Amino acid sequence: MLESVENISDLRIEQRVIALVEPILIDMGYELVRVALLGKQALTLQIMVDRADGSLINVEDCEQISHAVSAVMDVHDPMEGAWTLEVSSAGIDRPLVRVKDWNRFAGHLAKVEMMIPIEGRRRFSGIALGADEQNARMRLDTGSEVELPLSEIRKAKLVLTDSLIDACSHMVNVLSGSETE
């Protein structure tokens, strides 16, 4: 749920934010995907969410979440100074942060950047094959498979493809109420 952070102070802030907002999101029917502290001078606290039912987040959802989170952050502000709150959906070409994300989107194209080299490289592109608590698995363009330690992933995200759009189209139908039986 944490985006890789450059310093321990940012990590502590993000961990405190998770502890504050995750219970609220769960009560509202959402899941916390990622918390990231962005920027150097003008700080932005980004909170990325999913609906618990898997349907797409809309603007009204982000507004409701923003109000609920702002109320808690006003009382228990984990950061000094001025900052901006940004609430967003994970989107279709979403980051792969949780084990659940890797397993849900197995079979789709992803790009990964590692903090340390694995098999002599830091960047990987291929088909996500899923994950367990320690490793994410990918099938590379060469056909070989690689295990990537989740704790060493700097960034991982899905690549927008026609097959990903097709797979996610049910989320739009669920949201609009037009899903057919």
Coordinates of C-alpha atoms in Angstrom, one line a residue:
M1 CA 0.0 0.0 0.0
L2 CA 3.0 2.3 0.3
E3 CA 4.6 3.8 -2.7
S4 CA 8.4 3.5 -2.4
V5 CA 9.6 6.4 -0.4
E6 CA 12.9 8.2 -0.5
N7 CA 13.3 8.7 3.3
I8 CA 12.2 7.2 6.5
S9 CA 10.3 10.3 7.5
D10 CA 7.9 10.0 4.5
L11 CA 7.5 6.3 5.4
R12 CA 6.4 7.1 8.9
I13 CA 3.9 9.7 7.7
E14 CA 2.5 7.3 5.1
Q15 CA 2.2 4.5 7.8
R16 CA 0.3 6.9 10.1
V17 CA -2.0 8.0 7.3
I18 CA -2.8 4.3 6.6
A19 CA -3.6 3.7 10.2
L20 CA -5.9 6.8 10.3
V21 CA -7.8 6.4 7.0
E22 CA -8.0 2.6 6.3
P23 CA -10.7 1.9 9.0
I24 CA -12.8 4.8 7.6
L25 CA -12.5 3.6 4.0
I26 CA -13.5 0.1 5.0
D27 CA -16.6 1.4 6.9
M28 CA -17.5 3.3 3.7
G29 CA -17.2 0.3 1.5
Y30 CA -13.8 1.1 -0.1
E31 CA -10.3 -0.4 0.0
L32 CA -7.1 1.5 0.3
V33 CA -4.8 0.8 -2.6
R34 CA -1.9 3.2 -2.0
V35 CA -0.8 6.2 0.1
A36 CA 1.9 8.3 -1.4
L37 CA 3.5 11.6 -0.3
L38 CA 4.3 13.5 -3.4
G39 CA 6.4 16.7 -4.1
K40 CA 9.2 18.4 -2.2
Q41 CA 8.0 22.0 -1.5
A42 CA 4.3 21.8 -2.0
L43 CA 3.3 18.4 -0.5
T44 CA 0.4 16.4 -1.8
L45 CA -0.9 13.4 0.1
Q46 CA -2.3 11.0 -2.5
I47 CA -4.8 8.4 -1.3
M48 CA -5.7 5.8 -4.0
V49 CA -8.8 3.7 -3.5
D50 CA -11.0 1.0 -4.9
R51 CA -14.5 0.0 -4.2
A52 CA -14.7 -3.1 -2.1
D53 CA -17.1 -4.6 -4.7
G54 CA -14.6 -4.0 -7.6
S55 CA -16.7 -1.5 -9.5
L56 CA -15.2 1.8 -10.6
I57 CA -14.8 4.8 -8.4
N58 CA -16.5 8.0 -9.6
V59 CA -16.1 11.7 -8.7
E60 CA -18.8 11.6 -6.1
D61 CA -17.0 8.7 -4.3
C62 CA -13.7 10.7 -4.3
E63 CA -15.6 13.7 -2.9
Q64 CA -17.2 11.6 -0.1
I65 CA -13.9 10.0 0.8
S66 CA -12.1 13.4 0.7
H67 CA -14.6 14.9 3.2
A68 CA -14.4 11.9 5.5
V69 CA -10.5 11.8 5.4
S70 CA -10.2 15.5 5.7
A71 CA -12.3 15.5 8.9
V72 CA -10.0 12.9 10.5
M73 CA -6.8 14.6 9.3
D74 CA -7.9 17.9 10.7
V75 CA -8.0 16.3 14.1
H76 CA -5.0 13.9 13.8
D77 CA -2.8 15.6 11.3
P78 CA 0.2 13.4 10.8
M79 CA 2.2 16.1 8.9
E80 CA 3.6 19.4 9.7
G81 CA 3.0 22.4 7.5
A82 CA 0.7 22.9 4.5
W83 CA -0.3 20.0 2.2
T84 CA -3.0 19.1 -0.3
L85 CA -5.1 16.0 -0.1
E86 CA -5.7 14.1 -3.4
V87 CA -8.1 11.2 -3.5
S88 CA -8.2 9.1 -6.7
S89 CA -9.3 5.9 -8.2
A90 CA -6.6 3.3 -9.0
G91 CA -7.9 3.4 -12.6
I92 CA -7.6 0.8 -15.3
D93 CA -3.8 1.1 -15.8
R94 CA -3.4 0.9 -12.1
P95 CA -0.4 0.4 -9.9
L96 CA 0.1 -3.2 -8.7
V97 CA 0.7 -2.7 -5.0
R98 CA -1.1 -5.5 -3.1
V99 CA -0.9 -9.2 -3.5
K100 CA -4.6 -9.0 -4.4
D101 CA -3.8 -6.6 -7.3
W102 CA -1.3 -9.0 -8.8
N103 CA -3.7 -12.0 -8.5
R104 CA -6.7 -10.1 -9.8
F105 CA -4.9 -8.8 -12.9
A106 CA -2.9 -12.0 -13.6
G107 CA -2.7 -12.5 -17.4
H108 CA -2.3 -8.8 -18.2
L109 CA 0.8 -6.8 -19.3
A110 CA 2.7 -5.0 -16.6
K111 CA 5.9 -3.0 -16.1
V112 CA 8.0 -3.2 -13.0
E113 CA 10.9 -1.2 -11.7
M114 CA 12.9 -2.8 -8.9
M115 CA 15.0 -1.1 -6.1
I116 CA 17.7 -3.7 -6.6
P117 CA 18.8 -5.7 -9.7
I118 CA 17.2 -9.1 -10.1
E119 CA 18.9 -11.3 -12.6
G120 CA 21.1 -8.4 -13.6
R121 CA 18.3 -5.9 -14.3
R122 CA 16.0 -3.4 -12.6
R123 CA 13.2 -3.1 -15.2
F124 CA 10.8 -5.8 -16.3
S125 CA 8.0 -6.0 -18.7
G126 CA 5.7 -9.0 -19.2
I127 CA 2.6 -10.8 -18.2
A128 CA 1.6 -10.7 -14.5
L129 CA 1.2 -14.3 -13.3
G130 CA 0.1 -13.5 -9.7
A131 CA 1.8 -13.2 -6.4
D132 CA 2.1 -14.7 -2.9
E133 CA 3.1 -12.8 0.3
Q134 CA 6.7 -12.7 -0.7
N135 CA 7.0 -12.6 -4.6
A136 CA 5.2 -11.4 -7.7
R137 CA 5.6 -13.6 -10.8
M138 CA 5.9 -12.4 -14.4
R139 CA 6.4 -14.1 -17.7
L140 CA 8.8 -12.0 -19.7
D141 CA 8.7 -11.4 -23.5
T142 CA 11.4 -14.0 -23.8
G143 CA 9.0 -16.6 -22.4
S144 CA 11.0 -17.1 -19.2
E145 CA 9.4 -16.5 -15.8
V146 CA 10.8 -14.4 -13.0
E147 CA 10.0 -14.0 -9.3
L148 CA 10.2 -10.4 -8.0
P149 CA 10.4 -9.9 -4.3
L150 CA 7.5 -7.6 -3.4
S151 CA 9.6 -5.8 -0.8
E152 CA 12.0 -4.7 -3.5
I153 CA 9.5 -3.4 -6.0
R154 CA 9.8 0.4 -6.5
K155 CA 7.0 0.7 -8.9
A156 CA 4.7 -1.8 -10.7
K157 CA 1.7 -1.0 -12.9
L158 CA -0.5 -2.4 -15.5
V159 CA 0.0 -1.4 -19.2
L160 CA -3.2 -0.2 -20.9
T161 CA -4.1 -2.7 -23.6
D162 CA -7.3 -3.7 -25.4
S163 CA -7.5 -6.9 -23.4
L164 CA -7.2 -5.0 -20.1
I165 CA -9.9 -2.6 -21.2
D166 CA -12.1 -5.5 -22.1
A167 CA -11.5 -7.2 -18.8
C168 CA -12.3 -4.0 -16.9
S169 CA -15.4 -3.1 -18.9
H170 CA -17.6 -5.0 -16.4
M171 CA -16.6 -2.4 -13.8
V172 CA -18.1 0.4 -15.9
N173 CA -21.3 -1.7 -16.3
V174 CA -21.5 -2.4 -12.6
L175 CA -21.1 1.3 -11.9
S176 CA -23.7 2.5 -14.4
G177 CA -26.1 -0.3 -13.5
S178 CA -26.2 -1.6 -17.0
E179 CA -24.6 -5.0 -16.4
T180 CA -26.7 -7.6 -18.2
E181 CA -27.3 -11.1 -16.8

